[in-house]
Short mmCIF file of C-alpha atoms in Angstrom, two decimals:
data_model
loop_
_atom_site.label_atom_id
_atom_site.label_comp_id
_atom_site.label_asym_id
_atom_site.label_seq_id
_atom_site.Cartn_x
_atom_site.Cartn_y
_atom_site.Cartn_z
CA MET A 1 -47.57 60.46 55.10
CA PRO A 2 -46.76 60.37 58.27
CA GLY A 3 -42.79 59.98 59.30
CA LEU A 4 -42.20 58.81 56.06
CA PHE A 5 -39.14 61.59 55.17
CA GLU A 6 -37.57 60.43 58.20
CA TRP A 7 -36.79 56.85 57.75
CA SER A 8 -33.48 56.47 58.04
CA ALA A 9 -32.69 55.34 54.64
CA LEU A 10 -34.14 59.06 53.07
CA LYS A 11 -31.97 60.82 55.89
CA SER A 12 -28.85 59.12 54.98
CA ILE A 13 -29.32 60.74 51.24
CA TYR A 14 -29.75 64.11 52.09
CA ARG A 15 -26.41 63.53 54.87
CA TRP A 16 -24.45 62.60 51.91
CA LEU A 17 -26.18 64.84 49.35
CA GLY A 18 -24.97 67.35 51.87
CA LEU A 19 -21.08 65.78 52.64
CA GLY A 20 -20.80 65.65 48.35
CA LEU A 21 -21.81 68.97 48.11
CA GLY A 22 -19.18 70.32 51.01
CA ALA A 23 -16.47 67.91 49.20
CA PHE A 24 -16.99 69.35 45.63
CA PHE A 25 -16.80 72.27 47.46
CA LEU A 26 -13.57 72.17 48.77
CA LEU A 27 -12.02 70.30 46.02
CA ASP A 28 -13.37 73.26 43.34
CA CYS A 29 -11.34 75.88 45.89
CA TRP A 30 -8.34 73.98 45.86
CA LEU A 31 -8.40 73.25 42.04
CA ALA A 32 -9.49 76.97 41.55
CA LEU A 33 -6.87 78.14 44.00
CA HIS A 34 -3.95 76.26 42.37
CA ALA A 35 -5.60 77.36 38.86
CA PHE A 36 -4.85 80.52 40.06
CA HIS A 37 -1.95 80.64 40.94
CA ALA A 38 -0.45 78.80 37.68
CA GLY A 39 -2.08 81.07 35.02
CA GLY A 40 -3.60 83.66 36.93
CA ASN A 41 -7.86 82.83 36.12
CA ASP A 42 -10.93 81.40 37.33
CA ASP A 43 -11.74 78.82 34.39
CA LEU A 44 -11.70 76.26 36.22
CA ALA A 45 -13.92 78.14 38.91
CA GLU A 46 -16.56 78.70 37.03
CA TYR A 47 -16.93 75.28 34.99
CA GLY A 48 -17.75 73.77 38.51
CA ASN A 49 -19.90 76.73 39.60
CA GLY A 50 -21.71 75.35 35.71
CA LEU A 51 -21.27 72.00 37.08
CA ALA A 52 -23.13 72.44 39.74
CA LEU A 53 -25.67 73.94 37.64
CA GLY A 54 -26.23 70.51 35.91
CA PHE A 55 -26.66 69.15 39.04
CA GLY A 56 -29.43 71.85 39.25
CA LEU A 57 -30.88 71.53 36.01
CA LEU A 58 -31.26 67.80 36.21
CA LEU A 59 -32.68 67.68 39.60
CA THR A 60 -35.42 70.41 38.28
CA LEU A 61 -35.70 68.68 35.08
CA VAL A 62 -36.62 64.90 37.63
CA ILE A 63 -38.87 67.00 39.92
CA ALA A 64 -41.41 68.33 36.96
CA GLU A 65 -41.13 64.43 35.58
CA GLN A 66 -42.62 63.76 39.16
CA HIS A 67 -46.39 66.20 37.85
CA LYS A 68 -48.51 65.11 35.81
CA ALA A 69 -48.30 66.34 31.49
CA HIS A 70 -49.48 69.50 30.61
CA SER A 71 -49.80 70.69 34.34
CA MET A 72 -48.72 74.35 35.82
CA PRO A 73 -46.37 72.63 38.57
CA ARG A 74 -44.43 71.10 35.20
CA LEU A 75 -44.75 74.11 33.05
CA PHE A 76 -43.07 75.89 36.20
CA TRP A 77 -40.14 73.25 36.82
CA ARG A 78 -39.59 73.57 32.47
CA ILE A 79 -39.16 77.48 32.66
CA ILE A 80 -36.53 76.95 35.73
CA SER A 81 -34.70 74.21 34.01
CA ALA A 82 -34.53 76.27 31.70
CA GLY A 83 -33.26 79.22 33.25
CA LEU A 84 -30.79 76.90 35.01
CA LEU A 85 -29.62 75.80 30.98
CA LEU A 86 -29.11 79.05 29.80
CA ILE A 87 -27.01 80.99 33.22
CA ALA A 88 -24.32 77.59 33.10
CA CYS A 89 -24.54 78.76 29.45
CA ASN A 90 -23.40 81.63 30.64
CA GLU A 91 -21.67 80.81 33.51
CA ILE A 92 -19.77 78.26 31.80
CA PHE A 93 -18.91 80.21 28.30
CA ASP A 94 -19.98 84.00 29.11
CA VAL A 95 -21.92 84.68 26.86
CA GLY A 96 -22.84 87.86 27.86
CA GLU A 97 -19.48 89.07 27.56
CA ARG A 98 -18.95 87.69 23.89
CA MET A 99 -21.97 89.29 23.14
CA ASP A 100 -20.59 92.56 23.88
CA ARG A 101 -23.65 94.70 24.39
CA ALA A 102 -24.87 97.14 27.35
CA TRP A 103 -27.58 94.44 28.53
CA ALA A 104 -25.40 91.53 28.74
CA ASP A 105 -23.04 93.06 30.95
CA ASP A 106 -22.77 90.34 33.30
CA ASP A 107 -24.31 92.86 36.58
CA TYR A 108 -27.27 93.37 34.77
CA ILE A 109 -28.01 89.89 34.03
CA ASP A 110 -27.17 88.66 37.74
CA LEU A 111 -29.41 92.03 39.26
CA VAL A 112 -32.70 90.30 37.29
CA VAL A 113 -31.51 87.49 38.30
CA LEU A 114 -31.36 88.44 42.27
CA CYS A 115 -34.30 89.94 41.79
CA LEU A 116 -36.13 86.51 40.37
CA THR A 117 -34.83 84.61 42.69
CA PRO A 118 -37.07 85.21 45.15
CA ILE A 119 -40.49 85.01 43.08
CA GLY A 120 -39.19 81.47 41.98
CA LEU A 121 -37.92 80.28 45.44
CA TYR A 122 -41.57 81.25 47.01
CA LEU A 123 -43.65 79.52 44.23
CA ALA A 124 -41.71 76.37 44.17
CA CYS A 125 -42.16 76.04 47.78
CA ARG A 126 -45.06 76.52 47.46
CA ILE A 127 -46.77 74.14 44.71
CA GLU A 128 -44.04 71.74 46.22
CA ALA A 129 -45.56 72.66 50.14
CA ALA A 130 -41.42 71.80 50.63
CA PRO A 131 -40.60 70.87 53.88
CA ARG A 132 -38.77 72.65 56.23
CA ILE A 133 -35.33 71.80 56.13
CA ALA A 134 -35.90 72.61 52.18
CA VAL A 135 -37.27 76.05 53.00
CA MET A 136 -34.22 76.63 55.26
CA ALA A 137 -31.50 75.77 52.72
CA MET A 138 -33.62 78.25 50.18
CA GLN A 139 -33.56 80.86 52.47
CA LEU A 140 -29.81 80.34 53.01
CA GLY A 141 -29.27 79.96 49.37
CA PHE A 142 -30.52 83.17 49.32
CA ALA A 143 -28.77 84.92 52.44
CA PHE A 144 -25.44 83.78 50.52
CA GLN A 145 -27.02 84.81 47.05
CA CYS A 146 -27.38 88.36 48.37
CA ILE A 147 -23.52 87.94 49.79
CA SER A 148 -22.19 87.45 46.39
CA ALA A 149 -23.91 89.92 44.28
CA LEU A 150 -22.25 92.05 46.46
CA ILE A 151 -18.67 90.83 45.87
CA ASP A 152 -20.04 90.25 42.18
CA LEU A 153 -20.67 94.33 42.09
CA GLY A 154 -17.48 95.09 43.06
CA ASP A 155 -16.33 95.24 39.92
CA GLY A 156 -19.13 97.45 38.24
CA ASP A 157 -19.66 100.82 37.70
CA LEU A 158 -21.05 100.89 41.19
CA TYR A 159 -18.30 100.82 42.78
CA GLY A 160 -15.00 98.77 43.26
CA VAL A 161 -13.34 96.51 45.66
CA THR A 162 -9.89 94.87 44.71
CA VAL A 163 -8.47 92.82 47.49
CA GLY A 164 -5.61 90.75 45.79
CA GLY A 165 -6.15 92.10 42.09
CA ALA A 166 -9.01 91.61 39.54
CA TRP A 167 -7.91 87.65 39.14
CA LEU A 168 -9.00 86.87 42.73
CA MET A 169 -11.34 88.23 42.44
CA ASP A 170 -12.63 86.78 39.94
CA VAL A 171 -12.22 83.65 41.85
CA LEU A 172 -14.07 85.32 45.08
CA THR A 173 -17.05 86.36 43.49
CA ASP A 174 -17.25 81.79 41.42
CA ILE A 175 -16.75 80.86 44.96
CA SER A 176 -19.16 82.67 46.90
CA GLU A 177 -21.69 82.10 43.66
CA LEU A 178 -20.77 78.07 44.41
CA ILE A 179 -21.91 78.84 48.06
CA PHE A 180 -25.56 79.58 47.14
CA ILE A 181 -25.84 77.10 44.24
CA GLU A 182 -25.03 74.51 46.14
CA THR A 183 -27.07 75.41 49.09
CA TYR A 184 -29.69 75.48 46.54
CA LEU A 185 -29.17 72.29 45.34
CA PHE A 186 -29.43 70.82 49.13
CA GLY A 187 -32.93 72.19 48.60
CA LEU A 188 -33.73 71.25 45.79
CA GLY A 189 -32.37 67.81 46.33
CA CYS A 190 -34.44 67.63 49.85
CA MET A 191 -37.00 69.02 47.52
CA LEU A 192 -37.28 66.36 45.08
CA LEU A 193 -36.96 63.30 48.17
CA HIS A 194 -40.14 65.04 48.87
CA VAL A 195 -42.10 65.14 46.13
CA LEU A 196 -40.85 61.25 45.21
CA VAL A 197 -42.44 60.26 48.46
CA ARG A 198 -45.55 62.15 47.85
CA GLY A 199 -45.71 60.55 44.57
CA MET A 200 -45.58 57.09 46.22
CA ALA A 201 -47.79 57.87 48.51
CA THR A 202 -50.01 59.45 45.58
CA GLY A 203 -50.12 56.43 44.04
CA ARG A 204 -47.99 57.78 40.79
CA MET A 205 -45.94 54.94 40.13
CA GLU A 206 -44.76 54.59 36.91
CA HIS A 207 -44.67 51.12 35.98
CA ALA A 208 -41.41 49.62 35.69
CA GLY A 209 -39.29 46.50 35.90
CA THR A 210 -35.81 46.26 37.72
CA ARG A 211 -34.03 48.17 34.91
CA SER A 212 -36.50 51.54 33.40
CA MET B 1 -56.32 76.51 10.98
CA THR B 2 -53.52 74.47 9.15
CA PRO B 3 -50.19 73.26 10.08
CA LEU B 4 -47.42 74.87 9.11
CA PHE B 5 -46.02 72.15 7.54
CA GLY B 6 -47.87 68.72 5.89
CA ARG B 7 -47.66 65.63 7.53
CA GLY B 8 -44.87 64.62 4.43
CA TRP B 9 -42.79 67.54 5.37
CA ARG B 10 -42.77 66.49 9.17
CA ARG B 11 -42.24 62.40 8.76
CA LEU B 12 -38.83 64.30 6.47
CA LEU B 13 -37.97 66.00 9.63
CA GLY B 14 -38.67 63.05 11.77
CA TYR B 15 -36.08 61.16 9.29
CA ALA B 16 -33.38 64.15 9.86
CA ALA B 17 -33.89 64.30 13.15
CA PHE B 18 -32.79 60.68 13.34
CA LEU B 19 -30.18 60.06 10.76
CA LEU B 20 -28.64 63.48 13.42
CA VAL B 21 -28.77 61.12 16.31
CA LEU B 22 -28.45 58.24 14.98
CA PRO B 23 -23.97 58.54 14.68
CA LEU B 24 -25.31 58.61 18.81
CA LEU B 25 -27.35 55.33 19.02
CA PRO B 26 -23.71 52.72 19.74
CA VAL B 27 -22.61 55.10 22.42
CA LEU B 28 -26.26 54.97 24.05
CA VAL B 29 -26.25 51.33 23.67
CA LEU B 30 -22.80 50.42 25.25
CA GLY B 31 -23.17 52.84 27.87
CA ARG B 32 -26.58 50.96 28.79
CA ILE B 33 -24.77 48.07 29.40
CA LEU B 34 -21.70 48.87 31.04
CA PHE B 35 -23.73 50.98 32.92
CA PHE B 36 -26.76 48.07 34.26
CA ALA B 37 -23.21 45.55 34.06
CA ALA B 38 -21.68 47.68 36.50
CA ILE B 39 -24.93 47.20 38.48
CA ASP B 40 -24.71 44.00 38.67
CA PHE B 41 -21.10 43.18 39.31
CA CYS B 42 -21.44 46.31 42.53
CA ILE B 43 -24.66 44.19 43.97
CA LEU B 44 -22.72 40.56 43.04
CA LEU B 45 -19.53 42.28 45.21
CA ARG B 46 -21.62 43.91 48.01
CA GLY B 47 -23.52 40.33 48.15
CA TRP B 48 -20.29 38.77 48.50
CA TRP B 49 -18.92 41.07 50.82
CA ARG B 50 -21.98 41.48 53.46
CA ARG B 51 -22.86 38.63 55.74
CA PRO B 52 -26.03 38.31 56.17
CA ASP B 53 -27.96 40.84 59.29
CA PRO B 54 -27.88 38.54 62.64
CA GLU B 55 -30.88 40.58 63.78
CA VAL B 56 -33.21 42.66 60.92
CA GLY B 57 -34.92 45.12 62.16
CA PRO B 58 -38.55 47.47 60.63
CA GLU B 59 -35.88 50.45 60.25
CA THR B 60 -33.43 48.44 58.38
CA SER B 61 -33.49 49.02 54.16
CA LYS B 62 -33.32 45.84 52.87
CA GLU B 63 -34.23 47.18 49.49
CA PRO B 64 -30.95 48.28 48.07
CA VAL B 65 -30.38 52.34 47.26
CA LEU B 66 -27.06 51.74 45.24
CA PRO B 67 -28.69 52.11 41.81
CA PHE B 68 -30.21 55.38 43.51
CA TRP B 69 -26.56 56.12 44.03
CA LEU B 70 -25.30 55.53 40.41
CA ALA B 71 -27.99 56.35 38.50
CA TRP B 72 -27.29 59.86 39.87
CA LEU B 73 -23.68 59.35 39.65
CA MET B 74 -23.78 57.96 36.08
CA ALA B 75 -25.85 61.47 35.21
CA LEU B 76 -23.44 63.44 37.36
CA ALA B 77 -21.04 62.69 35.17
CA LEU B 78 -22.92 62.49 32.23
CA VAL B 79 -23.49 66.24 32.65
CA ALA B 80 -19.85 67.05 33.35
CA ALA B 81 -18.60 65.15 30.17
CA ALA B 82 -21.59 67.45 27.83
CA ILE B 83 -19.32 70.54 29.45
CA GLY B 84 -15.94 68.73 28.34
CA THR B 85 -17.47 67.34 25.73
CA THR B 86 -18.53 70.95 24.63
CA LEU B 87 -15.37 72.98 25.69
CA TRP B 88 -13.50 70.76 23.70
CA GLY B 89 -15.19 70.65 20.68
CA PHE B 90 -14.92 74.14 19.97
CA ALA B 91 -11.20 74.73 20.63
CA LEU B 92 -11.27 71.94 18.20
CA ALA B 93 -13.02 73.31 16.29
CA GLY B 94 -11.39 76.96 16.45
CA ASP B 95 -8.88 74.88 14.26
CA TYR B 96 -10.79 75.04 11.16
CA VAL B 97 -12.97 77.63 9.43
CA GLY B 98 -15.49 79.05 7.47
CA PRO B 99 -18.96 76.46 6.71
CA VAL B 100 -16.79 73.49 8.87
CA GLN B 101 -16.39 74.84 11.82
CA ASN B 102 -19.77 75.87 11.56
CA ILE B 103 -20.90 71.72 11.20
CA THR B 104 -18.17 70.98 13.74
CA GLN B 105 -19.59 73.05 16.01
CA SER B 106 -23.15 72.26 15.43
CA LEU B 107 -21.95 68.64 15.87
CA ILE B 108 -21.12 69.54 19.21
CA VAL B 109 -23.20 70.83 20.37
CA VAL B 110 -26.11 67.48 19.25
CA ALA B 111 -22.88 65.45 21.07
CA ALA B 112 -23.80 67.61 24.26
CA LEU B 113 -27.29 67.81 24.39
CA GLY B 114 -26.93 64.20 23.56
CA LEU B 115 -25.40 63.30 26.17
CA LEU B 116 -27.88 65.77 28.83
CA PHE B 117 -30.63 63.71 28.02
CA GLY B 118 -28.42 61.05 28.80
CA ALA B 119 -27.67 62.08 31.82
CA TYR B 120 -31.67 63.20 32.69
CA ARG B 121 -32.95 59.67 31.70
CA ALA B 122 -29.97 57.96 34.28
CA ALA B 123 -31.47 60.07 36.89
CA LEU B 124 -35.09 59.77 36.16
CA SER B 125 -34.60 55.40 36.22
CA GLY B 126 -32.13 56.46 39.43
CA SER B 127 -35.60 58.02 40.99
CA ARG B 128 -37.77 55.80 40.01
CA ALA B 129 -35.19 52.80 41.53
CA LEU B 130 -35.74 55.03 45.56
CA GLN B 131 -39.27 55.63 45.05
CA ARG B 132 -39.46 51.12 44.41
CA ALA B 133 -37.10 51.13 47.30
CA LEU B 134 -39.41 53.10 49.95
CA VAL B 135 -42.13 51.26 48.27
CA HIS B 136 -40.66 48.00 49.86
CA ASN B 137 -39.31 49.55 52.59
CA PHE B 138 -42.94 50.71 53.77
CA ALA B 139 -44.15 47.06 52.34
CA LEU B 140 -42.05 45.13 55.12
CA LEU B 141 -42.64 47.58 57.54
CA ILE B 142 -46.23 46.76 57.67
CA ALA B 143 -45.37 42.15 57.31
CA TYR B 144 -42.88 43.08 60.56
CA GLU B 145 -46.06 44.54 62.17
CA LEU B 146 -48.40 41.20 60.94
CA ASP B 147 -45.24 38.88 62.61
CA TRP B 148 -46.20 40.02 65.11
CA LEU B 149 -49.76 40.25 64.83
CA ARG B 150 -49.71 36.62 64.17
CA SER B 151 -47.07 35.87 67.16
CA GLU B 152 -49.40 37.89 69.44
CA ALA B 153 -52.07 35.36 68.05
CA GLU B 154 -50.88 32.55 68.89
CA ARG B 155 -49.61 33.34 71.48
CA GLN B 156 -53.16 34.32 72.70
CA THR B 157 -54.57 30.88 71.10
CA ALA B 158 -52.07 28.71 72.83
CA TYR B 159 -52.95 30.43 76.14
CA LEU B 160 -56.67 30.06 75.46
CA ASP B 161 -56.24 26.15 74.69
CA VAL B 162 -54.68 26.07 77.85
CA GLY B 163 -57.06 27.84 80.08
CA ARG B 164 -60.33 27.00 78.85
CA GLY B 165 -63.44 26.39 81.30
CA LEU B 166 -61.28 28.71 83.47
CA ALA B 167 -62.30 31.92 84.48
CA PRO B 168 -61.51 34.77 82.07
CA LEU B 169 -59.06 36.83 83.30
CA LEU B 170 -59.20 40.91 82.89
CA ALA B 171 -59.08 42.06 79.15
CA SER B 172 -55.42 44.04 79.01
CA SER B 173 -53.64 41.21 79.18
CA LEU B 174 -55.17 39.35 76.38
CA GLU B 175 -56.22 42.02 74.33
CA ILE B 176 -54.63 42.34 70.89
CA ARG B 177 -52.40 45.89 69.81
CA VAL B 178 -53.67 47.46 67.07
CA PRO B 179 -50.31 48.43 64.61
CA GLY B 180 -51.13 52.42 64.47
CA CYS B 181 -49.67 51.80 60.35
CA LEU B 182 -52.24 49.48 60.01
CA GLU B 183 -54.91 52.43 60.09
CA ASP B 184 -53.39 54.57 57.54
CA ARG B 185 -55.75 53.11 55.52
CA GLU B 186 -56.03 56.27 52.55
CA GLU B 187 -52.59 55.87 52.13
CA ILE B 188 -52.02 51.37 52.19
CA ARG B 189 -54.48 52.07 49.29
CA ASN B 190 -52.93 54.93 47.44
CA ILE B 191 -49.59 52.88 47.15
CA PHE B 192 -50.37 49.56 47.65
CA GLY B 193 -54.19 49.60 46.28
CA THR B 194 -57.29 48.55 47.08
CA PRO B 195 -57.04 44.63 47.28
CA THR B 196 -54.25 45.03 49.66
CA GLU B 197 -56.24 48.15 51.63
CA GLU B 198 -59.18 45.95 51.60
CA ALA B 199 -57.07 42.92 53.42
CA LEU B 200 -55.88 44.73 56.07
CA SER B 201 -59.35 46.51 56.69
CA HIS B 202 -60.93 43.02 57.57
CA LEU B 203 -57.78 42.00 59.83
CA LEU B 204 -58.18 45.38 61.77
CA ALA B 205 -61.86 44.65 61.92
CA SER B 206 -61.46 41.16 63.67
CA LEU B 207 -59.20 42.58 65.37
CA LYS B 208 -61.76 44.78 67.11
CA ALA B 209 -64.08 42.31 67.06
CA TYR B 210 -61.84 40.23 68.98
CA ASN B 211 -60.98 42.67 71.50
CA MET B 212 -64.58 44.34 72.22
CA ALA B 213 -65.69 40.32 72.23
CA LEU B 214 -62.86 40.11 74.98
CA ALA B 215 -63.88 43.09 76.88
CA VAL B 216 -67.52 41.55 76.67
CA GLY B 217 -66.79 38.55 78.04
CA ASN B 218 -64.53 40.23 80.75
CA ALA B 219 -67.93 41.94 81.52
CA ASP B 220 -70.43 39.48 81.65
CA ALA B 221 -68.63 36.20 83.84
CA THR B 222 -71.80 34.31 83.07
CA GLN B 223 -70.65 33.72 79.33
CA PRO B 224 -68.74 30.94 78.17
CA ALA B 225 -64.88 31.88 78.12
CA GLY B 226 -62.71 30.97 74.83
CA ALA B 227 -65.32 29.56 72.39
CA ASP B 228 -66.52 32.46 71.34
CA MET B 229 -62.94 34.43 71.33
CA ALA B 230 -61.64 31.13 70.09
CA ALA B 231 -63.99 31.86 66.45
CA ARG B 232 -62.66 35.33 66.69
CA LEU B 233 -58.68 34.44 67.35
CA ALA B 234 -58.89 32.14 63.77
CA ALA B 235 -60.72 35.23 62.06
CA VAL B 236 -57.07 37.47 62.95
CA HIS B 237 -55.51 34.56 62.06
CA LEU B 238 -57.41 33.78 58.54
CA HIS B 239 -57.09 37.73 58.37
CA ILE B 240 -53.72 37.97 58.44
CA ARG B 241 -52.83 34.98 56.00
CA ARG B 242 -54.62 37.02 54.18
CA ALA B 243 -52.92 40.11 54.29
CA PHE B 244 -49.66 38.72 53.99
CA LEU B 245 -50.51 36.95 50.16
CA VAL B 246 -51.81 40.32 48.86
CA LEU B 247 -48.57 41.34 50.43
CA GLY B 248 -46.05 39.50 49.61
CA PRO B 249 -45.66 41.08 46.14
CA TYR B 250 -44.22 44.48 47.22
CA LEU B 251 -41.65 42.38 50.08
CA ARG B 252 -40.20 40.99 46.77
CA PRO B 253 -37.27 43.78 45.95
CA GLY B 254 -37.79 45.60 41.99
CA LEU B 255 -41.39 45.10 41.59
CA SER B 256 -43.86 47.73 41.19
CA ARG B 257 -47.54 47.97 42.15
CA SER B 258 -48.14 47.02 38.53
CA GLU B 259 -46.53 43.93 38.32
CA SER B 260 -47.89 42.75 41.72
CA ALA B 261 -50.30 39.78 41.54
CA PHE B 262 -52.90 41.66 42.62
#
């Protein structure tokens, strides 16, 4: 479909998405630093990450819905959604720490996620024939994720980095996580728009009135 | 392979699940009513606030994407509500002990999952609204091209009426340009259906026939100018009217292909 993705209406959507994500990031930073100065904890930053992951969950679920039932792409996106739900629950409720198991250490989970992420990104971009902007966003997001992992691993057994105290490091870790999460969200948003346009072109419009 | 649960057990499980979800139904119904009331109110405000566009071009989106934005904002709000409900509920359940605490926490989890499901439905509705808006915009693009074709054909009909009996001019001054978007027949068929694609194909064929007749008439000066071209122009007019007819339902906002007259 030549040029449909370049329509001004669609361009305005992903520009507003980028602006909204940027505004959310600034708000989260302000709230997190304010809460840190007030109480010395990083809960608000983690809740912000959880909300961002919840948005990603919605995006992946809607992308899955654009594919045929019982197809591999829909199954793939449902698995990604389940993974995002687990990560969001872990981020908000610290499930791993509550379990108090050696393998539930946050660092191990982050490393596993870091290894699996490029595989998932590659498959997602291949399945959807993602547009260039989505691919670039995913690549940038992975770069940020690597940086965030380096910061996060600094509180573990490998090496220790403390700048301004452990609580501030937690806040910085959460904010660095939010950066790559939001970059991925931007890529997912562009991918969703691309899938919606393609779904329109392949005649898979659902039967719907003005209200569905 | 015999199923794990017989039909009776499955029905019982279904009833149990329905009873669990039943308390959420009034909230979901109320939320749906409020959501669409808010959309109608915003559309009303927008219609009252905005003056009609003095000049509308092909790139102007006539189909509002406001429902898309509202739906996704609603979905995000529901996700935030799910997180907030879970945190608040678990803090509240900390005051209880034993089975009461477990039951309270289970109910909180069910409520949070219900809110997440509502968010998913809202996001899905918003995405479908965007697809309808895109179809409407594409139909508008085609309609603008058809409108240009109609005015061009009318101009050339008037010119032929005036110039009948005179020597034909060079073909390039009368040839009608074929709009590029009308040639993507596969995409048009996939989006608007076969009747629209056929109507536009006939229009393209009539345009090309007219341009061909023009070229032949100019090459052979012994043929009378205008008679054959007038007939072909009349065919172009007819096919333009038919194309508008089949495209008409898609130019009304809020309709999908299945709701069109064809």
